[in-house]
Amino acid sequence: MNIALSLLHALKAHGAREIFGIPGDFALPFFRIVEESGVLPLYTLSHEPGIGFAADAAARFNGALGVAAVTYGAGALNMVNPVAGAYAERSPLVVISGAPGAAEVRSGMLLHHQVKTTDSQFAIYREITCAQTRLDDPATAPAEIARVLGACREQSRPVLIEVPRDAVALPCAPVRPAAPAAYDREAVEACAGEILARLAAAARPTLLVDIEVRRYGLEARVAELAHRLAIPVVTTFMGRGLLAEAAVPVAGTYLGVAGEPAVTALVEDSDCLLMLGVLLSDTNFGVSGRQIDLRKAVYAADRQVQIGFHHYPDLPLGALVEALLALVSDLDPPEPRLR
């Protein structure tokens, strides 16, 4: 087992089904092991943005990690746009980049594809990924791979893994999966109780769902929750199509002044808007007839929940949905509160 093989097996264990890539000199040792090992199939294209978009699409379609492999500098920097898009839209994309070897970095020479320093690429990717690592030490590589891939799945955002070309074949232990990020179960239960109390007291509650529900594979559980709560369900523009195959009536897609007035009223007139996995973006709310009053809303996204002036940090959306279901699972579904 070496660093490259440890990484490939870890990717597969985390649900990756293939690699999209373009070989380049700094990444050739890695690509050679990819092809010889057969751990994951490799699909090559002719332009790095296409690689990034293909891997992003695979992540969204499969509900698993998408993997893009490119060379250092000219390859990875040419993927900034698709990686930034994946970050903005919560897509779990793994970018694997070749990198100069230790002796090359120490030489002091300006290397081809280098920008300002040999760390420039790494610094740029800090802005568009949720975790980064450089696998230059076999002793720490397994833990680093586990950390970064775990962050990719838990945050549903891109990550960067640089593999120096002189480190690819270094002996390395297999990767042990990292433990899921800890969260306070009592806080989750308290949060769920507060949400249900608000919904029960509301005259015009509405459930608004968006892309995090899909990214975390929660459609079936959210559909069950919607069925139990029996309140109107609306999707955002970015979340259109959510719950389409569930036995839950979806009122429509919220488009503000550009949408159906009845659907717009469900969102804008709600006195308890339960927003699950919603991005507060201009794409979703830029055409709102009026500002959504978040003091009357419950906002659950990006591993946090805001209920009026109450804030619950480090709270996974999936854990919240399960806690809500646990509280309502023994209740008979009430009559739908359509209006």
mmCIF file of C-alpha atoms in Angstrom:
data_model
loop_
_atom_site.group_PDB
_atom_site.id
_atom_site.type_symbol
_atom_site.label_atom_id
_atom_site.label_comp_id
_atom_site.label_asym_id
_atom_site.label_seq_id
_atom_site.Cartn_x
_atom_site.Cartn_y
_atom_site.Cartn_z
ATOM 1 C CA MET A 1 0.000 0.000 0.000
ATOM 2 C CA ASN A 2 1.249 3.483 -0.873
ATOM 3 C CA ILE A 3 -0.117 7.015 -0.552
ATOM 4 C CA ALA A 4 -1.905 6.934 -3.907
ATOM 5 C CA LEU A 5 -3.529 3.561 -3.253
ATOM 6 C CA SER A 6 -4.555 4.580 0.256
ATOM 7 C CA LEU A 7 -6.236 7.637 -1.212
ATOM 8 C CA LEU A 8 -7.968 5.671 -3.980
ATOM 9 C CA HIS A 9 -9.362 3.054 -1.607
ATOM 10 C CA ALA A 10 -10.525 5.783 0.785
ATOM 11 C CA LEU A 11 -12.314 7.578 -2.048
ATOM 12 C CA LYS A 12 -14.108 4.378 -2.994
ATOM 13 C CA ALA A 13 -15.028 3.700 0.632
ATOM 14 C CA HIS A 14 -16.557 7.182 0.808
ATOM 15 C CA GLY A 15 -18.791 6.468 -2.183
ATOM 16 C CA ALA A 16 -16.779 7.788 -5.138
ATOM 17 C CA ARG A 17 -17.580 5.841 -8.311
ATOM 18 C CA GLU A 18 -15.075 7.227 -10.810
ATOM 19 C CA ILE A 19 -12.366 9.809 -11.425
ATOM 20 C CA PHE A 20 -12.498 12.498 -14.090
ATOM 21 C CA GLY A 21 -9.039 13.747 -14.981
ATOM 22 C CA ILE A 22 -6.424 15.194 -17.302
ATOM 23 C CA PRO A 23 -2.875 13.851 -16.835
ATOM 24 C CA GLY A 24 -0.026 16.329 -16.554
ATOM 25 C CA ASP A 25 3.629 16.034 -15.611
ATOM 26 C CA PHE A 26 3.285 16.733 -11.874
ATOM 27 C CA ALA A 27 0.372 14.277 -11.695
ATOM 28 C CA LEU A 28 1.687 11.506 -13.976
ATOM 29 C CA PRO A 29 2.862 9.212 -11.132
ATOM 30 C CA PHE A 30 -0.583 9.405 -9.559
ATOM 31 C CA PHE A 31 -2.387 8.741 -12.850
ATOM 32 C CA ARG A 32 -0.155 5.739 -13.505
ATOM 33 C CA ILE A 33 -1.256 4.153 -10.231
ATOM 34 C CA VAL A 34 -4.902 5.040 -10.945
ATOM 35 C CA GLU A 35 -4.758 3.169 -14.253
ATOM 36 C CA GLU A 36 -2.714 0.205 -13.017
ATOM 37 C CA SER A 37 -4.735 -0.358 -9.846
ATOM 38 C CA GLY A 38 -8.218 -0.243 -11.350
ATOM 39 C CA VAL A 39 -9.653 0.831 -7.996
ATOM 40 C CA LEU A 40 -11.759 3.499 -9.714
ATOM 41 C CA PRO A 41 -12.379 3.962 -13.446
ATOM 42 C CA LEU A 42 -10.730 6.997 -15.040
ATOM 43 C CA TYR A 43 -12.477 9.199 -17.601
ATOM 44 C CA THR A 44 -10.327 11.786 -19.371
ATOM 45 C CA LEU A 45 -11.508 14.961 -21.065
ATOM 46 C CA SER A 46 -9.658 17.678 -22.945
ATOM 47 C CA HIS A 47 -10.182 20.766 -20.745
ATOM 48 C CA GLU A 48 -9.950 21.216 -16.980
ATOM 49 C CA PRO A 49 -13.224 23.161 -16.543
ATOM 50 C CA GLY A 50 -14.987 20.220 -18.161
ATOM 51 C CA ILE A 51 -13.293 17.892 -15.673
ATOM 52 C CA GLY A 52 -14.512 20.007 -12.772
ATOM 53 C CA PHE A 53 -18.073 20.257 -14.062
ATOM 54 C CA ALA A 54 -18.216 16.518 -14.844
ATOM 55 C CA ALA A 55 -17.038 15.573 -11.350
ATOM 56 C CA ASP A 56 -19.453 18.079 -9.813
ATOM 57 C CA ALA A 57 -22.321 16.619 -11.857
ATOM 58 C CA ALA A 58 -21.370 13.098 -10.767
ATOM 59 C CA ALA A 59 -21.440 14.192 -7.126
ATOM 60 C CA ARG A 60 -24.897 15.725 -7.506
ATOM 61 C CA PHE A 61 -26.346 12.847 -9.533
ATOM 62 C CA ASN A 62 -24.925 10.039 -7.403
ATOM 63 C CA GLY A 63 -25.300 11.723 -4.033
ATOM 64 C CA ALA A 64 -21.670 10.824 -3.337
ATOM 65 C CA LEU A 65 -18.170 12.241 -3.739
ATOM 66 C CA GLY A 66 -17.218 13.479 -7.192
ATOM 67 C CA VAL A 67 -13.495 13.291 -7.985
ATOM 68 C CA ALA A 68 -11.439 15.494 -10.326
ATOM 69 C CA ALA A 69 -7.702 14.840 -10.822
ATOM 70 C CA VAL A 70 -5.419 17.323 -12.576
ATOM 71 C CA THR A 71 -1.858 18.562 -12.651
ATOM 72 C CA TYR A 72 -0.340 21.335 -10.571
ATOM 73 C CA GLY A 73 -0.930 24.992 -11.427
ATOM 74 C CA ALA A 74 -2.133 25.001 -15.014
ATOM 75 C CA GLY A 75 -4.550 22.181 -14.228
ATOM 76 C CA ALA A 76 -5.928 23.032 -10.804
ATOM 77 C CA LEU A 77 -6.063 26.784 -11.409
ATOM 78 C CA ASN A 78 -8.031 26.164 -14.597
ATOM 79 C CA MET A 79 -10.706 24.502 -12.451
ATOM 80 C CA VAL A 80 -11.288 27.408 -10.085
ATOM 81 C CA ASN A 81 -14.662 28.306 -11.617
ATOM 82 C CA PRO A 82 -16.326 24.866 -11.387
ATOM 83 C CA VAL A 83 -14.869 24.301 -7.916
ATOM 84 C CA ALA A 84 -16.162 27.688 -6.748
ATOM 85 C CA GLY A 85 -19.583 26.812 -8.150
ATOM 86 C CA ALA A 86 -19.536 23.505 -6.293
ATOM 87 C CA TYR A 87 -18.663 25.346 -3.085
ATOM 88 C CA ALA A 88 -21.501 27.835 -3.526
ATOM 89 C CA GLU A 89 -24.049 25.115 -4.266
ATOM 90 C CA ARG A 90 -22.917 22.585 -1.639
ATOM 91 C CA SER A 91 -21.525 19.861 -3.899
ATOM 92 C CA PRO A 92 -19.033 17.329 -2.408
ATOM 93 C CA LEU A 93 -16.226 17.569 -4.965
ATOM 94 C CA VAL A 94 -12.724 16.191 -4.306
ATOM 95 C CA VAL A 95 -9.939 17.909 -6.252
ATOM 96 C CA ILE A 96 -6.728 15.868 -6.472
ATOM 97 C CA SER A 97 -3.777 17.824 -7.792
ATOM 98 C CA GLY A 98 -0.224 16.822 -8.496
ATOM 99 C CA ALA A 99 2.455 18.963 -6.875
ATOM 100 C CA PRO A 100 6.227 19.506 -7.066
ATOM 101 C CA GLY A 101 8.448 17.143 -5.114
ATOM 102 C CA ALA A 102 10.387 18.217 -2.036
ATOM 103 C CA ALA A 103 13.711 18.535 -3.869
ATOM 104 C CA GLU A 104 12.119 20.710 -6.555
ATOM 105 C CA VAL A 105 10.632 23.027 -3.950
ATOM 106 C CA ARG A 106 13.987 23.319 -2.142
ATOM 107 C CA SER A 107 15.858 24.084 -5.367
ATOM 108 C CA GLY A 108 14.809 27.716 -5.256
ATOM 109 C CA MET A 109 14.097 27.706 -8.992
ATOM 110 C CA LEU A 110 10.853 29.091 -10.347
ATOM 111 C CA LEU A 111 8.956 25.976 -11.396
ATOM 112 C CA HIS A 112 6.699 25.767 -14.420
ATOM 113 C CA HIS A 113 3.039 26.380 -13.514
ATOM 114 C CA GLN A 114 4.153 28.115 -10.305
ATOM 115 C CA VAL A 115 2.448 31.473 -9.701
ATOM 116 C CA LYS A 116 3.992 33.466 -6.843
ATOM 117 C CA THR A 117 5.259 30.674 -4.623
ATOM 118 C CA THR A 118 4.799 26.913 -4.744
ATOM 119 C CA ASP A 119 2.060 27.412 -2.146
ATOM 120 C CA SER A 120 0.039 29.871 -4.255
ATOM 121 C CA GLN A 121 -2.301 27.191 -5.588
ATOM 122 C CA PHE A 122 -2.935 25.917 -2.058
ATOM 123 C CA ALA A 123 -3.708 29.451 -0.868
ATOM 124 C CA ILE A 124 -6.125 30.102 -3.730
ATOM 125 C CA TYR A 125 -8.006 26.887 -3.015
ATOM 126 C CA ARG A 126 -8.479 27.849 0.633
ATOM 127 C CA GLU A 127 -11.092 30.313 -0.631
ATOM 128 C CA ILE A 128 -13.126 27.721 -2.550
ATOM 129 C CA THR A 129 -12.761 24.521 -0.504
ATOM 130 C CA CYS A 130 -13.746 23.590 3.037
ATOM 131 C CA ALA A 131 -10.584 21.559 3.748
ATOM 132 C CA GLN A 132 -7.148 21.152 2.190
ATOM 133 C CA THR A 133 -4.135 18.898 2.638
ATOM 134 C CA ARG A 134 -0.800 18.063 1.025
ATOM 135 C CA LEU A 135 0.154 14.390 1.288
ATOM 136 C CA ASP A 136 3.910 14.754 1.711
ATOM 137 C CA ASP A 137 4.324 12.622 4.849
ATOM 138 C CA PRO A 138 3.341 8.917 4.833
ATOM 139 C CA ALA A 139 3.030 8.941 8.618
ATOM 140 C CA THR A 140 0.272 11.560 8.628
ATOM 141 C CA ALA A 141 -1.276 10.873 5.202
ATOM 142 C CA PRO A 142 -3.951 8.367 6.363
ATOM 143 C CA ALA A 143 -5.285 10.713 9.043
ATOM 144 C CA GLU A 144 -5.167 13.676 6.663
ATOM 145 C CA ILE A 145 -7.064 11.781 3.968
ATOM 146 C CA ALA A 146 -9.707 10.751 6.515
ATOM 147 C CA ARG A 147 -10.010 14.316 7.828
ATOM 148 C CA VAL A 148 -10.411 15.939 4.430
ATOM 149 C CA LEU A 149 -12.790 13.364 2.956
ATOM 150 C CA GLY A 150 -14.834 13.482 6.147
ATOM 151 C CA ALA A 151 -15.130 17.259 5.841
ATOM 152 C CA CYS A 152 -16.167 16.907 2.202
ATOM 153 C CA ARG A 153 -19.068 14.628 3.116
ATOM 154 C CA GLU A 154 -20.145 16.383 6.314
ATOM 155 C CA GLN A 155 -20.065 19.888 4.844
ATOM 156 C CA SER A 156 -21.026 18.831 1.304
ATOM 157 C CA ARG A 157 -18.414 21.151 -0.162
ATOM 158 C CA PRO A 158 -15.227 20.755 -2.231
ATOM 159 C CA VAL A 159 -11.841 19.820 -0.787
ATOM 160 C CA LEU A 160 -8.283 19.929 -2.160
ATOM 161 C CA ILE A 161 -5.754 17.098 -1.890
ATOM 162 C CA GLU A 162 -2.278 17.830 -3.270
ATOM 163 C CA VAL A 163 -0.041 14.824 -3.913
ATOM 164 C CA PRO A 164 3.634 15.719 -4.551
ATOM 165 C CA ARG A 165 4.970 13.565 -7.349
ATOM 166 C CA ASP A 166 7.835 12.229 -5.237
ATOM 167 C CA ALA A 167 5.413 11.093 -2.493
ATOM 168 C CA VAL A 168 2.855 9.179 -4.572
ATOM 169 C CA ALA A 169 4.491 5.759 -4.181
ATOM 170 C CA LEU A 170 5.759 6.120 -0.606
ATOM 171 C CA PRO A 171 4.616 3.249 1.653
ATOM 172 C CA CYS A 172 1.524 4.229 3.587
ATOM 173 C CA ALA A 173 -1.003 2.591 5.908
ATOM 174 C CA PRO A 174 -4.653 2.201 4.886
ATOM 175 C CA VAL A 175 -7.038 4.992 5.788
ATOM 176 C CA ARG A 176 -9.310 4.533 8.770
ATOM 177 C CA PRO A 177 -12.576 6.469 8.439
ATOM 178 C CA ALA A 178 -12.708 9.550 10.628
ATOM 179 C CA ALA A 179 -15.379 9.659 13.296
ATOM 180 C CA PRO A 180 -18.327 11.900 12.365
ATOM 181 C CA ALA A 181 -18.129 15.417 13.722
ATOM 182 C CA ALA A 182 -19.519 15.509 17.240
ATOM 183 C CA TYR A 183 -22.685 17.388 18.071
ATOM 184 C CA ASP A 184 -24.742 17.928 21.214
ATOM 185 C CA ARG A 185 -27.714 15.524 21.120
ATOM 186 C CA GLU A 186 -29.463 17.356 23.947
ATOM 187 C CA ALA A 187 -29.179 20.577 21.957
ATOM 188 C CA VAL A 188 -30.702 18.836 18.932
ATOM 189 C CA GLU A 189 -33.638 17.603 21.004
ATOM 190 C CA ALA A 190 -34.156 21.028 22.571
ATOM 191 C CA CYS A 191 -34.018 22.660 19.151
ATOM 192 C CA ALA A 192 -36.554 20.209 17.712
ATOM 193 C CA GLY A 193 -38.894 20.821 20.630
ATOM 194 C CA GLU A 194 -38.677 24.577 20.186
ATOM 195 C CA ILE A 195 -39.401 24.257 16.465
ATOM 196 C CA LEU A 196 -42.490 22.099 17.003
ATOM 197 C CA ALA A 197 -43.788 24.497 19.656
ATOM 198 C CA ARG A 198 -43.485 27.379 17.198
ATOM 199 C CA LEU A 199 -45.226 25.416 14.458
ATOM 200 C CA ALA A 200 -48.073 24.463 16.793
ATOM 201 C CA ALA A 201 -48.599 28.092 17.797
ATOM 202 C CA ALA A 202 -48.504 29.406 14.225
ATOM 203 C CA ALA A 203 -51.588 30.218 12.187
ATOM 204 C CA ARG A 204 -49.815 30.119 8.816
ATOM 205 C CA PRO A 205 -46.822 27.732 9.001
ATOM 206 C CA THR A 206 -44.976 26.733 5.815
ATOM 207 C CA LEU A 207 -42.128 24.316 5.093
ATOM 208 C CA LEU A 208 -39.567 25.655 2.599
ATOM 209 C CA VAL A 209 -36.967 23.162 1.329
ATOM 210 C CA ASP A 210 -33.761 23.654 -0.649
ATOM 211 C CA ILE A 211 -30.684 21.871 -1.980
ATOM 212 C CA GLU A 212 -29.107 20.739 1.308
ATOM 213 C CA VAL A 213 -32.035 18.337 1.682
ATOM 214 C CA ARG A 214 -30.914 16.643 -1.521
ATOM 215 C CA ARG A 215 -27.169 16.904 -0.865
ATOM 216 C CA TYR A 216 -27.485 15.055 2.441
ATOM 217 C CA GLY A 217 -29.858 12.416 1.074
ATOM 218 C CA LEU A 218 -32.753 13.563 3.251
ATOM 219 C CA GLU A 219 -35.606 13.734 0.734
ATOM 220 C CA ALA A 220 -37.411 10.631 2.008
ATOM 221 C CA ARG A 221 -37.119 11.674 5.658
ATOM 222 C CA VAL A 222 -38.159 15.268 4.949
ATOM 223 C CA ALA A 223 -41.120 13.947 2.939
ATOM 224 C CA GLU A 224 -42.156 11.880 5.969
ATOM 225 C CA LEU A 225 -41.762 14.938 8.187
ATOM 226 C CA ALA A 226 -43.885 17.031 5.825
ATOM 227 C CA HIS A 227 -46.525 14.291 5.855
ATOM 228 C CA ARG A 228 -46.572 14.270 9.652
ATOM 229 C CA LEU A 229 -46.627 18.037 10.039
ATOM 230 C CA ALA A 230 -49.300 18.433 7.338
ATOM 231 C CA ILE A 231 -48.317 22.003 6.526
ATOM 232 C CA PRO A 232 -47.861 23.536 3.061
ATOM 233 C CA VAL A 233 -44.573 22.611 1.364
ATOM 234 C CA VAL A 234 -42.743 24.925 -1.051
ATOM 235 C CA THR A 235 -39.369 24.537 -2.761
ATOM 236 C CA THR A 236 -36.883 27.282 -3.517
ATOM 237 C CA PHE A 237 -35.755 28.031 -7.058
ATOM 238 C CA MET A 238 -32.472 26.175 -6.493
ATOM 239 C CA GLY A 239 -34.354 23.313 -4.848
ATOM 240 C CA ARG A 240 -37.009 22.925 -7.527
ATOM 241 C CA GLY A 241 -37.862 19.288 -8.120
ATOM 242 C CA LEU A 242 -37.308 18.312 -4.492
ATOM 243 C CA LEU A 243 -39.884 15.838 -3.145
ATOM 244 C CA ALA A 244 -41.266 15.413 -6.673
ATOM 245 C CA GLU A 245 -41.401 11.639 -6.250
ATOM 246 C CA ALA A 246 -42.697 11.723 -2.679
ATOM 247 C CA ALA A 247 -46.313 11.246 -1.679
ATOM 248 C CA VAL A 248 -46.429 14.792 -0.364
ATOM 249 C CA PRO A 249 -48.229 17.598 -2.184
ATOM 250 C CA VAL A 250 -45.790 20.393 -3.004
ATOM 251 C CA ALA A 251 -47.527 23.726 -3.488
ATOM 252 C CA GLY A 252 -44.903 24.937 -5.953
ATOM 253 C CA THR A 253 -41.620 26.797 -6.266
ATOM 254 C CA TYR A 254 -41.138 30.148 -4.589
ATOM 255 C CA LEU A 255 -40.237 32.809 -7.152
ATOM 256 C CA GLY A 256 -41.355 35.946 -5.333
ATOM 257 C CA VAL A 257 -43.086 38.487 -7.546
ATOM 258 C CA ALA A 258 -42.292 36.334 -10.586
ATOM 259 C CA GLY A 259 -44.125 33.284 -9.248
ATOM 260 C CA GLU A 260 -47.640 32.102 -8.549
ATOM 261 C CA PRO A 261 -49.282 34.546 -6.111
ATOM 262 C CA ALA A 262 -50.675 31.717 -3.980
ATOM 263 C CA VAL A 263 -47.243 30.116 -3.593
ATOM 264 C CA THR A 264 -45.628 33.483 -2.899
ATOM 265 C CA ALA A 265 -48.186 34.152 -0.169
ATOM 266 C CA LEU A 266 -47.431 30.826 1.512
ATOM 267 C CA VAL A 267 -43.835 31.979 2.023
ATOM 268 C CA GLU A 268 -44.115 35.720 2.506
ATOM 269 C CA ASP A 269 -47.232 35.654 4.724
ATOM 270 C CA SER A 270 -46.088 32.747 6.892
ATOM 271 C CA ASP A 271 -45.850 33.408 10.614
ATOM 272 C CA CYS A 272 -43.557 30.377 11.006
ATOM 273 C CA LEU A 273 -41.471 29.628 7.930
ATOM 274 C CA LEU A 274 -39.513 26.405 8.526
ATOM 275 C CA MET A 275 -36.545 26.573 6.145
ATOM 276 C CA LEU A 276 -34.683 23.273 5.810
ATOM 277 C CA GLY A 277 -31.372 23.362 3.945
ATOM 278 C CA VAL A 278 -32.170 26.729 2.381
ATOM 279 C CA LEU A 279 -29.503 28.990 0.888
ATOM 280 C CA LEU A 280 -30.220 32.638 1.682
ATOM 281 C CA SER A 281 -29.155 33.753 -1.782
ATOM 282 C CA ASP A 282 -30.360 36.295 -4.306
ATOM 283 C CA THR A 283 -31.138 33.379 -6.623
ATOM 284 C CA ASN A 284 -33.696 32.146 -4.106
ATOM 285 C CA PHE A 285 -34.923 35.445 -2.673
ATOM 286 C CA GLY A 286 -33.769 38.203 -5.040
ATOM 287 C CA VAL A 287 -37.245 38.678 -6.509
ATOM 288 C CA SER A 288 -39.072 38.647 -3.176
ATOM 289 C CA GLY A 289 -41.896 41.120 -2.952
ATOM 290 C CA ARG A 290 -40.738 41.984 0.525
ATOM 291 C CA GLN A 291 -37.991 41.000 2.921
ATOM 292 C CA ILE A 292 -38.523 37.665 4.642
ATOM 293 C CA ASP A 293 -38.712 38.329 8.391
ATOM 294 C CA LEU A 294 -36.220 35.827 9.798
ATOM 295 C CA ARG A 295 -37.441 36.600 13.323
ATOM 296 C CA LYS A 296 -40.590 34.665 12.416
ATOM 297 C CA ALA A 297 -38.673 31.914 10.660
ATOM 298 C CA VAL A 298 -36.701 28.815 11.551
ATOM 299 C CA TYR A 299 -33.514 28.648 9.495
ATOM 300 C CA ALA A 300 -31.698 25.282 9.444
ATOM 301 C CA ALA A 301 -28.715 25.069 7.092
ATOM 302 C CA ASP A 302 -24.924 24.938 7.043
ATOM 303 C CA ARG A 303 -24.819 22.914 10.292
ATOM 304 C CA GLN A 304 -26.624 25.517 12.364
ATOM 305 C CA VAL A 305 -30.155 26.510 13.299
ATOM 306 C CA GLN A 306 -31.506 29.991 13.933
ATOM 307 C CA ILE A 307 -34.897 30.328 15.653
ATOM 308 C CA GLY A 308 -35.695 33.974 16.110
ATOM 309 C CA PHE A 309 -32.888 35.188 18.344
ATOM 310 C CA HIS A 310 -31.873 31.659 19.416
ATOM 311 C CA HIS A 311 -28.840 30.135 17.730
ATOM 312 C CA TYR A 312 -27.891 26.442 17.748
ATOM 313 C CA PRO A 313 -24.374 25.913 16.309
ATOM 314 C CA ASP A 314 -22.818 22.651 15.082
ATOM 315 C CA LEU A 315 -26.160 20.991 14.456
ATOM 316 C CA PRO A 316 -26.374 18.704 11.390
ATOM 317 C CA LEU A 317 -29.517 18.977 9.293
ATOM 318 C CA GLY A 318 -29.978 15.205 9.247
ATOM 319 C CA ALA A 319 -29.861 15.009 13.045
ATOM 320 C CA LEU A 320 -32.472 17.760 13.318
ATOM 321 C CA VAL A 321 -34.821 16.039 10.868
ATOM 322 C CA GLU A 322 -34.517 12.767 12.799
ATOM 323 C CA ALA A 323 -35.194 14.545 16.102
ATOM 324 C CA LEU A 324 -38.282 16.221 14.653
ATOM 325 C CA LEU A 325 -39.527 12.892 13.328
ATOM 326 C CA ALA A 326 -38.948 11.245 16.700
ATOM 327 C CA LEU A 327 -41.194 13.827 18.353
ATOM 328 C CA VAL A 328 -44.020 13.529 15.814
ATOM 329 C CA SER A 329 -43.724 9.852 14.829
ATOM 330 C CA ASP A 330 -46.369 8.693 17.306
ATOM 331 C CA LEU A 331 -48.855 11.324 16.221
ATOM 332 C CA ASP A 332 -51.545 10.736 13.645
ATOM 333 C CA PRO A 333 -51.036 13.127 10.742
ATOM 334 C CA PRO A 334 -53.456 16.033 11.140
ATOM 335 C CA GLU A 335 -55.558 17.362 8.319
ATOM 336 C CA PRO A 336 -53.377 19.346 5.882
ATOM 337 C CA ARG A 337 -53.373 23.050 6.653
ATOM 338 C CA LEU A 338 -53.629 24.306 3.079
ATOM 339 C CA ARG A 339 -54.652 27.887 2.493
#
